Short mmCIF file of C-alpha atoms and ligand atoms in Angstrom, two decimals:
data_model
loop_
_atom_site.label_atom_id
_atom_site.label_comp_id
_atom_site.label_asym_id
_atom_site.label_seq_id
_atom_site.Cartn_x
_atom_site.Cartn_y
_atom_site.Cartn_z
CA UNK A 1 -22.38 29.24 -17.61
CA UNK A 2 -18.85 31.61 -16.86
CA UNK A 3 -19.96 35.10 -17.43
CA UNK A 4 -18.37 37.46 -19.70
CA UNK A 5 -16.97 39.63 -17.16
CA UNK A 6 -14.83 36.72 -15.74
CA UNK A 7 -11.85 37.66 -18.65
CA UNK A 8 -8.43 36.58 -17.39
CA UNK A 9 -7.40 40.59 -16.60
CA UNK A 10 -10.64 41.31 -15.16
CA UNK A 11 -10.31 38.68 -12.60
CA UNK A 12 -6.41 39.19 -12.03
CA UNK A 13 -6.86 42.85 -11.98
CA UNK A 14 -9.97 41.77 -9.00
CA UNK A 15 -7.09 39.07 -7.11
CA UNK A 16 -4.41 41.55 -7.11
CA UNK A 17 -6.75 43.88 -5.66
CA UNK A 18 -8.51 41.65 -3.24
CA UNK A 19 -6.63 38.56 -2.39
CA UNK A 20 -4.08 38.02 0.58
CA UNK A 21 -0.82 38.68 -1.29
CA UNK A 22 0.38 34.55 -0.95
CA UNK A 23 0.49 33.71 -4.07
CA UNK A 24 2.32 36.15 -5.33
CA UNK A 25 1.62 36.24 -9.75
CA UNK A 26 0.49 32.48 -10.81
CA UNK A 27 0.77 31.14 -13.89
CA UNK A 28 -2.26 33.03 -16.55
CA UNK A 29 -5.01 30.15 -16.20
CA UNK A 30 -8.51 31.03 -15.45
CA UNK A 31 -9.74 27.13 -15.10
CA UNK A 32 -13.56 27.07 -15.32
CA UNK A 33 -13.40 23.32 -16.51
CA UNK A 34 -11.90 20.41 -16.59
CA UNK A 35 -11.75 16.68 -17.80
CA UNK A 36 -10.25 13.95 -17.15
CA UNK A 37 -6.85 14.75 -17.02
CA UNK A 38 -7.22 17.62 -19.11
CA UNK A 39 -7.95 21.88 -17.19
CA UNK A 40 -10.13 23.86 -19.58
CA UNK A 41 -9.88 28.14 -19.59
CA UNK A 42 -12.75 30.24 -20.13
CA UNK A 43 -12.04 30.05 -24.44
CA UNK A 44 -11.83 26.69 -24.24
CA UNK A 45 -7.82 25.99 -24.91
CA UNK A 46 -7.34 22.88 -22.44
CA UNK A 47 -4.11 21.93 -20.88
CA UNK A 48 -2.71 18.39 -19.54
CA UNK A 49 -2.30 18.94 -15.29
CA UNK A 50 0.29 17.77 -14.51
CA UNK A 51 0.25 18.82 -11.23
CA UNK A 52 -3.14 17.61 -10.58
CA UNK A 53 -4.36 19.52 -8.56
CA UNK A 54 -0.90 19.36 -6.50
CA UNK A 55 -1.88 15.02 -6.27
CA UNK A 56 -5.34 16.01 -5.89
CA UNK A 57 -7.16 15.23 -8.34
CA UNK A 58 -6.22 11.65 -8.40
CA UNK A 59 -10.15 10.84 -10.43
CA UNK A 60 -8.65 13.35 -12.39
CA UNK A 61 -11.19 16.77 -13.11
CA UNK A 62 -14.91 15.39 -14.01
CA UNK A 63 -14.72 11.28 -12.68
CA UNK A 64 -19.15 10.48 -13.52
CA UNK A 65 -18.75 8.11 -10.65
CA UNK A 66 -17.03 11.55 -8.43
CA UNK A 67 -19.90 14.31 -9.42
CA UNK A 68 -22.83 11.72 -9.06
CA UNK A 69 -21.43 11.12 -5.63
CA UNK A 70 -21.26 14.14 -4.52
CA UNK A 71 -24.89 15.21 -6.22
CA UNK A 72 -27.07 12.52 -4.61
CA UNK A 73 -25.24 13.52 -1.43
CA UNK A 74 -24.99 16.77 -1.16
CA UNK A 75 -29.29 16.29 -1.85
CA UNK A 76 -29.10 14.08 1.26
CA UNK A 77 -27.19 15.60 3.40
CA UNK A 78 -24.51 17.73 3.09
CA UNK A 79 -23.23 18.37 7.03
CA UNK A 80 -24.16 17.47 10.76
CA UNK A 81 -22.50 17.74 13.10
CA UNK A 82 -20.07 14.91 15.57
CA UNK A 83 -22.38 15.37 18.20
CA UNK A 84 -24.29 12.32 15.75
CA UNK A 85 -23.57 8.73 13.53
CA UNK A 86 -23.02 8.76 10.26
CA UNK A 87 -23.15 6.44 8.35
CA UNK A 88 -20.14 7.73 5.79
CA UNK A 89 -17.64 8.56 8.10
CA UNK A 90 -18.06 5.22 10.18
CA UNK A 91 -17.63 3.26 6.30
CA UNK A 92 -14.59 5.57 5.69
CA UNK A 93 -12.58 5.02 8.81
CA UNK A 94 -13.77 1.55 8.09
CA UNK A 95 -12.66 1.78 4.30
CA UNK A 96 -9.52 3.50 5.46
CA UNK A 97 -8.24 1.12 8.67
CA UNK A 98 -8.46 -1.60 5.76
CA UNK A 99 -6.35 -0.10 2.93
CA UNK A 100 -3.42 1.65 5.37
CA UNK A 101 -3.23 -1.50 8.26
CA UNK A 102 -3.95 1.28 10.49
CA UNK A 103 -6.73 0.63 13.63
CA UNK A 104 -8.27 4.35 14.30
CA UNK A 105 -9.11 6.80 12.37
CA UNK A 106 -9.78 11.37 12.86
CA UNK A 107 -10.52 12.91 10.09
CA UNK A 108 -10.55 16.87 9.69
CA UNK A 109 -10.09 19.23 6.77
CA UNK A 110 -6.58 19.28 4.53
CA UNK A 111 -3.04 18.04 4.74
CA UNK A 112 -1.76 20.69 7.98
CA UNK A 113 -4.67 19.54 10.32
CA UNK A 114 -4.12 15.70 10.49
CA UNK A 115 -0.44 17.02 11.20
CA UNK A 116 -1.56 19.11 13.68
CA UNK A 117 -3.55 16.53 14.86
CA UNK A 118 -0.89 14.47 15.35
CA UNK A 119 1.52 16.12 17.25
CA UNK A 120 -1.11 16.87 20.13
CA UNK A 121 -1.85 12.79 19.52
CA UNK A 122 1.56 12.18 20.39
CA UNK A 123 2.18 14.81 22.89
CA UNK A 124 -0.56 13.02 24.09
CA UNK A 125 -0.33 10.05 24.14
CA UNK A 126 2.61 10.19 25.99
CA UNK A 127 1.16 11.79 28.66
CA UNK A 128 -1.39 8.73 28.72
CA UNK A 129 1.14 7.16 29.32
CA UNK A 130 2.34 9.13 32.89
CA UNK A 131 5.09 10.48 31.12
CA UNK A 132 5.33 13.31 29.17
CA UNK A 133 6.97 14.33 26.05
CA UNK A 134 7.55 17.88 24.32
CA UNK A 135 10.22 17.43 21.73
CA UNK A 136 9.32 16.83 18.14
CA UNK A 137 12.11 15.94 15.44
CA UNK A 138 11.53 16.33 11.35
CA UNK A 139 13.79 16.37 8.51
CA UNK A 140 15.80 19.38 6.96
CA UNK A 141 13.64 20.79 3.94
CA UNK A 142 10.36 18.73 5.00
CA UNK A 143 6.94 19.85 4.82
CA UNK A 144 3.86 19.57 6.77
CA UNK A 145 1.60 22.65 6.42
CA UNK A 146 0.93 25.96 7.14
CA UNK A 147 -0.74 26.16 11.59
CA UNK A 148 1.97 27.11 14.03
CA UNK A 149 3.13 23.98 15.06
CA UNK A 150 3.16 22.12 11.72
CA UNK A 151 5.13 25.25 9.40
CA UNK A 152 7.45 25.25 12.79
CA UNK A 153 7.64 21.11 12.75
CA UNK A 154 8.22 22.22 9.12
CA UNK A 155 12.33 21.96 8.20
CA UNK A 156 12.98 24.32 6.21
CA UNK A 157 13.04 28.40 7.80
CA UNK A 158 11.77 30.30 4.94
CA UNK A 159 7.90 29.45 5.84
CA UNK A 160 8.40 29.68 10.06
CA UNK A 161 10.95 32.25 11.03
CA UNK A 162 8.75 35.40 10.62
CA UNK A 163 6.18 34.29 12.97
CA UNK A 164 7.69 33.73 15.92
CA UNK A 165 7.79 32.64 18.25
CA UNK A 166 7.57 29.03 17.37
CA UNK A 167 5.75 26.27 19.14
CA UNK A 168 8.92 24.99 22.03
CA UNK A 169 10.23 21.77 21.24
CA UNK A 170 10.88 20.91 17.81
CA UNK A 171 13.95 20.70 16.34
CA UNK A 172 15.50 19.80 12.43
CA UNK A 173 17.21 15.75 11.57
CA UNK A 174 19.70 16.65 8.33
CA UNK A 175 17.67 15.21 5.62
CA UNK A 176 18.54 11.27 5.15
CA UNK A 177 21.28 11.31 7.69
CA UNK A 178 21.35 7.86 10.27
CA UNK A 179 24.27 9.35 12.11
CA UNK A 180 23.05 12.21 13.47
CA UNK A 181 19.48 11.04 13.87
CA UNK A 182 21.34 7.79 16.11
CA UNK A 183 22.44 10.65 18.10
CA UNK A 184 19.05 12.76 18.43
CA UNK A 185 16.56 9.70 19.08
CA UNK A 186 16.15 9.72 23.18
CA UNK A 187 13.51 9.68 25.44
CA UNK A 188 12.77 13.53 25.31
CA UNK A 189 11.75 12.95 22.01
CA UNK A 190 7.52 12.45 21.59
CA UNK A 191 7.50 11.58 18.29
CA UNK A 192 9.70 12.24 14.97
CA UNK A 193 8.04 12.56 12.07
CA UNK A 194 9.14 12.36 7.93
CA UNK A 195 7.78 12.22 4.54
CA UNK A 196 8.89 9.55 3.56
CA UNK A 197 9.27 10.70 -0.13
CA UNK A 198 9.33 13.97 -0.02
CA UNK A 199 6.94 15.72 -1.69
CA UNK A 200 6.82 19.63 -1.14
CA UNK A 201 11.04 20.19 -1.25
CA UNK A 202 11.77 18.78 -5.33
CA UNK A 203 10.73 15.12 -4.55
CA UNK A 204 13.36 13.74 -2.67
CA UNK A 205 13.19 9.65 -1.63
CA UNK A 206 14.35 8.57 1.94
CA UNK A 207 17.11 5.33 1.15
CA UNK A 208 14.98 1.87 2.81
CA UNK A 209 17.69 1.30 5.95
CA UNK A 210 17.40 5.39 6.94
CA UNK A 211 13.23 4.61 7.31
CA UNK A 212 14.04 1.31 9.26
CA UNK A 213 16.72 2.61 11.50
CA UNK A 214 13.89 5.07 12.08
CA UNK A 215 11.52 2.70 13.04
CA UNK A 216 14.00 0.41 15.09
CA UNK A 217 14.95 3.64 17.34
CA UNK A 218 11.65 4.99 17.84
CA UNK A 219 10.79 1.59 18.94
CA UNK A 220 13.94 1.30 21.35
CA UNK A 221 13.07 5.07 22.83
CA UNK A 222 9.13 4.38 23.24
CA UNK A 223 9.07 7.43 20.33
CA UNK A 224 6.84 7.68 18.28
CA UNK A 225 6.64 7.50 13.78
CA UNK A 226 4.78 9.41 12.41
CA UNK A 227 4.43 9.70 8.35
CA UNK A 228 2.86 12.23 6.30
CA UNK A 229 1.33 10.91 3.50
CA UNK A 230 -0.15 13.69 2.76
CA UNK A 231 1.71 14.05 -0.14
CA UNK A 232 2.65 10.67 -1.40
CA UNK A 233 -0.49 7.90 -0.23
CA UNK A 234 -3.84 7.48 -2.18
CA UNK A 235 -1.76 5.03 -4.78
CA UNK A 236 0.14 7.64 -6.17
CA UNK A 237 3.93 5.74 -5.76
CA UNK A 238 2.01 2.44 -6.70
CA UNK A 239 0.79 1.09 -3.41
CA UNK A 240 -1.86 2.26 -1.03
CA UNK A 241 0.92 4.38 0.69
CA UNK A 242 4.58 4.65 0.55
CA UNK A 243 4.68 2.51 3.75
CA UNK A 244 4.30 -0.41 1.42
CA UNK A 245 6.37 0.37 -0.59
CA UNK A 246 8.93 0.76 2.14
CA UNK A 247 7.81 -2.10 4.73
CA UNK A 248 7.60 -0.14 7.47
CA UNK A 249 4.07 0.68 9.92
CA UNK A 250 4.15 3.39 11.19
CA UNK A 251 1.98 4.38 14.91
CA UNK A 252 0.60 7.03 12.86
CA UNK A 253 -0.15 8.06 9.35
CA UNK A 254 -1.63 11.28 8.32
CA UNK A 255 -3.02 11.26 4.33
CA UNK A 256 -5.21 14.41 2.71
CA UNK A 257 -4.41 15.47 -0.19
CA UNK A 258 -5.87 13.18 -2.52
CA UNK A 259 -8.18 11.72 -0.30
CA UNK A 260 -11.79 13.28 -1.43
CA UNK A 261 -10.24 13.51 -5.56
CA UNK A 262 -11.14 17.34 -4.93
CA UNK A 263 -12.61 17.93 -1.73
CA UNK A 264 -11.03 19.25 1.31
CA UNK A 265 -10.89 16.21 3.65
CA UNK A 266 -7.55 15.43 5.48
CA UNK A 267 -7.00 11.82 8.22
CA UNK A 268 -5.55 11.43 11.09
CA UNK A 269 -4.84 7.96 11.76
CA UNK A 270 -3.60 5.80 14.17
CA UNK A 271 -2.43 2.10 15.85
CA UNK A 272 -4.90 1.29 18.91
CA UNK A 273 -1.67 1.87 21.58
CA UNK A 274 -0.59 5.44 19.79
CA UNK A 275 -5.24 6.51 20.17
CA UNK A 276 -5.01 5.87 23.50
CA UNK A 277 -3.38 9.47 23.51
CA UNK A 278 -7.02 11.35 22.96
CA UNK A 279 -9.31 11.02 25.46
CA UNK A 280 -12.60 12.38 25.25
CA UNK A 281 -12.53 16.11 24.93
CA UNK A 282 -9.21 16.33 24.07
CA UNK A 283 -9.30 16.42 19.89
CA UNK A 284 -12.44 17.85 17.38
CA UNK A 285 -12.91 19.66 13.98
CA UNK A 286 -16.80 20.76 12.94
CA UNK A 287 -16.37 20.60 9.82
CA UNK A 288 -13.89 17.02 10.21
CA UNK A 289 -15.99 13.99 8.43
CA UNK A 290 -18.75 16.11 7.17
CA UNK A 291 -21.28 13.19 5.34
CA UNK A 292 -20.04 15.04 1.70
CA UNK A 293 -16.42 14.58 2.49
CA UNK A 294 -16.62 11.67 3.84
CA UNK A 295 -18.98 10.19 0.46
CA UNK A 296 -16.60 11.23 -2.21
CA UNK A 297 -13.84 9.32 -0.37
CA UNK A 298 -15.22 6.35 -0.49
CA UNK A 299 -16.36 7.36 -4.27
CA UNK A 300 -12.74 7.55 -4.34
CA UNK A 301 -11.94 4.30 -2.94
CA UNK A 302 -14.91 2.80 -4.91
CA UNK A 303 -13.05 4.84 -8.30
CA UNK A 304 -9.48 3.02 -7.28
CA UNK A 305 -10.89 -0.73 -6.86
CA UNK A 306 -13.21 -0.25 -10.13
CA UNK A 307 -10.10 0.98 -11.87
CA UNK A 308 -7.08 -0.70 -10.34
CA UNK A 309 -5.53 3.03 -10.44
CA UNK A 310 -2.89 1.79 -7.99
CA UNK A 311 -1.46 -0.51 -10.54
CA UNK A 312 -1.78 2.17 -12.79
CA UNK A 313 0.04 4.50 -11.49
CA UNK A 314 3.44 1.97 -10.90
CA UNK A 315 2.83 1.14 -14.70
CA UNK A 316 2.73 4.91 -15.89
CA UNK A 317 5.07 5.78 -13.51
CA UNK A 318 7.05 3.11 -15.14
CA UNK A 319 6.20 4.39 -18.82
CA UNK A 320 7.34 8.31 -18.08
CA UNK A 321 10.87 6.22 -16.51
CA UNK A 322 11.26 4.51 -19.91
CA UNK A 323 10.54 8.00 -21.99
CA UNK A 324 12.40 10.60 -19.93
CA UNK A 325 15.19 8.21 -18.86
CA UNK A 326 16.72 9.41 -22.28
CA UNK A 327 17.31 12.38 -21.09
CA UNK A 328 19.51 11.49 -18.06
CA UNK A 329 23.53 10.50 -19.39
CA UNK A 330 26.89 13.13 -17.99
CA UNK A 331 26.43 15.33 -20.47
CA UNK A 332 22.17 15.01 -21.46
CA UNK A 333 19.52 17.76 -19.35
CA UNK A 334 18.63 15.27 -17.36
CA UNK A 335 20.45 14.88 -13.18
CA UNK A 336 18.46 12.11 -12.29
CA UNK A 337 14.94 11.41 -11.96
CA UNK A 338 13.38 10.43 -8.81
CA UNK A 339 10.05 9.06 -7.07
CA UNK A 340 7.99 6.60 -7.39
CA UNK A 341 4.66 6.09 -9.62
CA UNK A 342 3.33 9.39 -10.62
CA UNK A 343 4.99 11.16 -7.83
CA UNK A 344 8.47 12.36 -10.09
CA UNK A 345 10.60 15.24 -9.35
CA UNK A 346 13.49 15.43 -12.67
CA UNK A 347 16.76 16.60 -11.88
CA UNK A 348 17.57 19.29 -14.18
CA UNK A 349 21.74 19.99 -15.55
CA UNK A 350 22.13 23.43 -14.71
CA UNK A 351 24.31 23.60 -17.48
CA UNK A 352 22.35 22.57 -20.04
CA UNK A 353 19.33 24.09 -19.68
CA UNK A 354 18.99 27.50 -20.14
CA UNK A 355 16.35 29.53 -17.36
CA UNK A 356 16.55 25.78 -15.54
CA UNK A 357 13.47 25.31 -14.16
CA UNK A 358 11.03 27.95 -14.87
CA UNK A 359 11.78 28.47 -18.21
CA UNK A 360 11.17 24.82 -19.50
CA UNK A 361 7.99 24.55 -17.40
CA UNK A 362 6.72 28.59 -18.82
CA UNK A 363 8.23 26.48 -22.33
CA UNK A 364 5.76 23.61 -21.72
CA UNK A 365 2.90 25.84 -20.84
CA UNK A 366 3.00 27.93 -24.27
CA UNK A 367 4.07 24.93 -26.54
CA UNK A 368 2.90 23.06 -25.54
CA UNK A 369 -0.86 23.53 -23.41
CA UNK A 370 1.56 21.39 -20.48
CA UNK A 371 1.41 22.02 -17.33
CA UNK A 372 4.31 21.23 -14.64
CA UNK A 373 5.81 22.65 -11.56
CA UNK A 374 9.34 23.71 -10.55
CA UNK A 375 10.87 23.45 -7.98
CA UNK A 376 13.50 25.20 -7.36
CA UNK A 377 16.01 26.57 -9.99
CA UNK A 378 16.28 23.04 -11.90
CA UNK A 379 13.35 21.13 -10.21
CA UNK A 380 10.28 19.71 -12.60
CA UNK A 381 7.56 17.93 -10.33
CA UNK A 382 4.87 15.40 -11.95
CA UNK A 383 2.01 14.90 -9.77
CA UNK A 384 -0.44 13.39 -12.17
CA UNK A 385 -4.33 12.67 -11.98
CA UNK A 386 -4.06 9.03 -11.56
CA UNK A 387 -6.35 8.15 -14.26
CA UNK A 388 -3.55 9.60 -17.05
CA UNK A 389 -4.19 7.85 -20.19
CA UNK A 390 -0.60 5.93 -22.11
CA UNK A 391 -1.33 8.64 -24.69
CA UNK A 392 -1.31 11.75 -22.12
CA UNK A 393 2.04 10.29 -20.97
CA UNK A 394 3.66 9.54 -24.30
CA UNK A 395 2.36 14.00 -25.32
CA UNK A 396 3.45 15.07 -21.90
CA UNK A 397 7.26 13.24 -22.75
CA UNK A 398 7.60 13.46 -25.71
CA UNK A 399 6.88 17.34 -25.44
CA UNK A 400 8.84 17.38 -21.81
CA UNK A 401 11.64 15.66 -23.54
CA UNK A 402 12.06 18.48 -26.28
CA UNK A 403 11.77 21.63 -23.76
CA UNK A 404 14.72 20.53 -22.69
CA UNK A 405 16.16 19.84 -25.71
CA UNK A 406 15.50 23.36 -26.36
C1 PLP B 1 0.28 19.69 1.09
C2 PLP B 1 1.28 19.27 2.16
C3 PLP B 1 0.44 19.73 3.56
C4 PLP B 1 -0.14 20.36 3.77
O1 PLP B 1 -1.55 19.99 3.50
P1 PLP B 1 -2.63 21.26 3.32
O2 PLP B 1 -4.09 20.27 2.89
O3 PLP B 1 -2.05 22.30 2.41
O4 PLP B 1 -2.59 21.73 4.83
C5 PLP B 1 1.36 18.30 4.51
N1 PLP B 1 2.09 17.87 4.29
C6 PLP B 1 2.41 17.19 3.09
C7 PLP B 1 4.14 16.58 2.58
C8 PLP B 1 1.97 17.91 2.21
O5 PLP B 1 2.92 17.52 0.55
#
């Protein structure tokens, strides 16, 4: 199927010349196919994918139901527009509201767009209340996307300072600091946007106390609580949303990544009250909620039910943690394992791990054909497909233990 001129070196050369230089040099893998939790390169070499397309390939790489639904939908109707109704969009809205406990939804095409919509909705809500509020609070080290507003909400100067002037009204709370949160909340705050478990920064969960304080302070001040579940949602933590894990109902919730099983789609969800922030004409999307993307997401939800994937994520996460826990000790190679379900961060003890996380990542790739994500010098992030099997977890854990011990 693949043309022979698509060799890794030819692609690397053309990519370096023709793609904008945003990714630097990538892992030396030319991915041309996939099977379950495995990525396959042009020579047929198989890689166990513990990155899962960055939490996107929740069903793995060649789920038969998803493939069949996409083929069928492509024959029926790929796109119409939001000037007309389409049944898949409406059915998906109904099912997502049921699964998340929210009341209304708006579909976009990515995580950043969902969060961009969340910020607009929060400000719009206060305008509709007759008392505009501009301030948006977010956490340090957070990640909310790459558009100008979402990269500004992202509490990492390295991602946004270059693109100044940034939209005004954004400020940052030290991650997990209850006192700073209490001091910052007032009646100028339009919304507080949080990841319950920070993903991009290396899997850092907030405490339950902090999250319930955030909910209470938002209620008291009238600010909207926006929970960004673009990474933690879709069953990854062992509950359909991490909000369910933390027992918190946000005013606004965003989903993307795993939602379409690889087909680009994002969702902005809100309570009936918060959804009043948008009136006709306030927001829109050409592609958002199109039949193909919604059919994909509906099929993902069907497969979750058929395979019990949310519960499976919890069980699989426990199996990973049990296998890796012997590495966590005072003199051991791991300081801690953070996260929930199949959203795991392994914190390396730098003193005992020569070369740090990048070296461990490279060793796993070269020696075992296992793909993991390294963050900074000390963190490995695991976001495997939720269909990963016990055998694959055991194989991966043994390899990781070996790579850590070296
Ligand atoms: C990936 C991610 C985003 C951005 O999603 P894109 O689809 O890349 O725009 C936003 N928030 C969180 C928590 C994410 O993990």
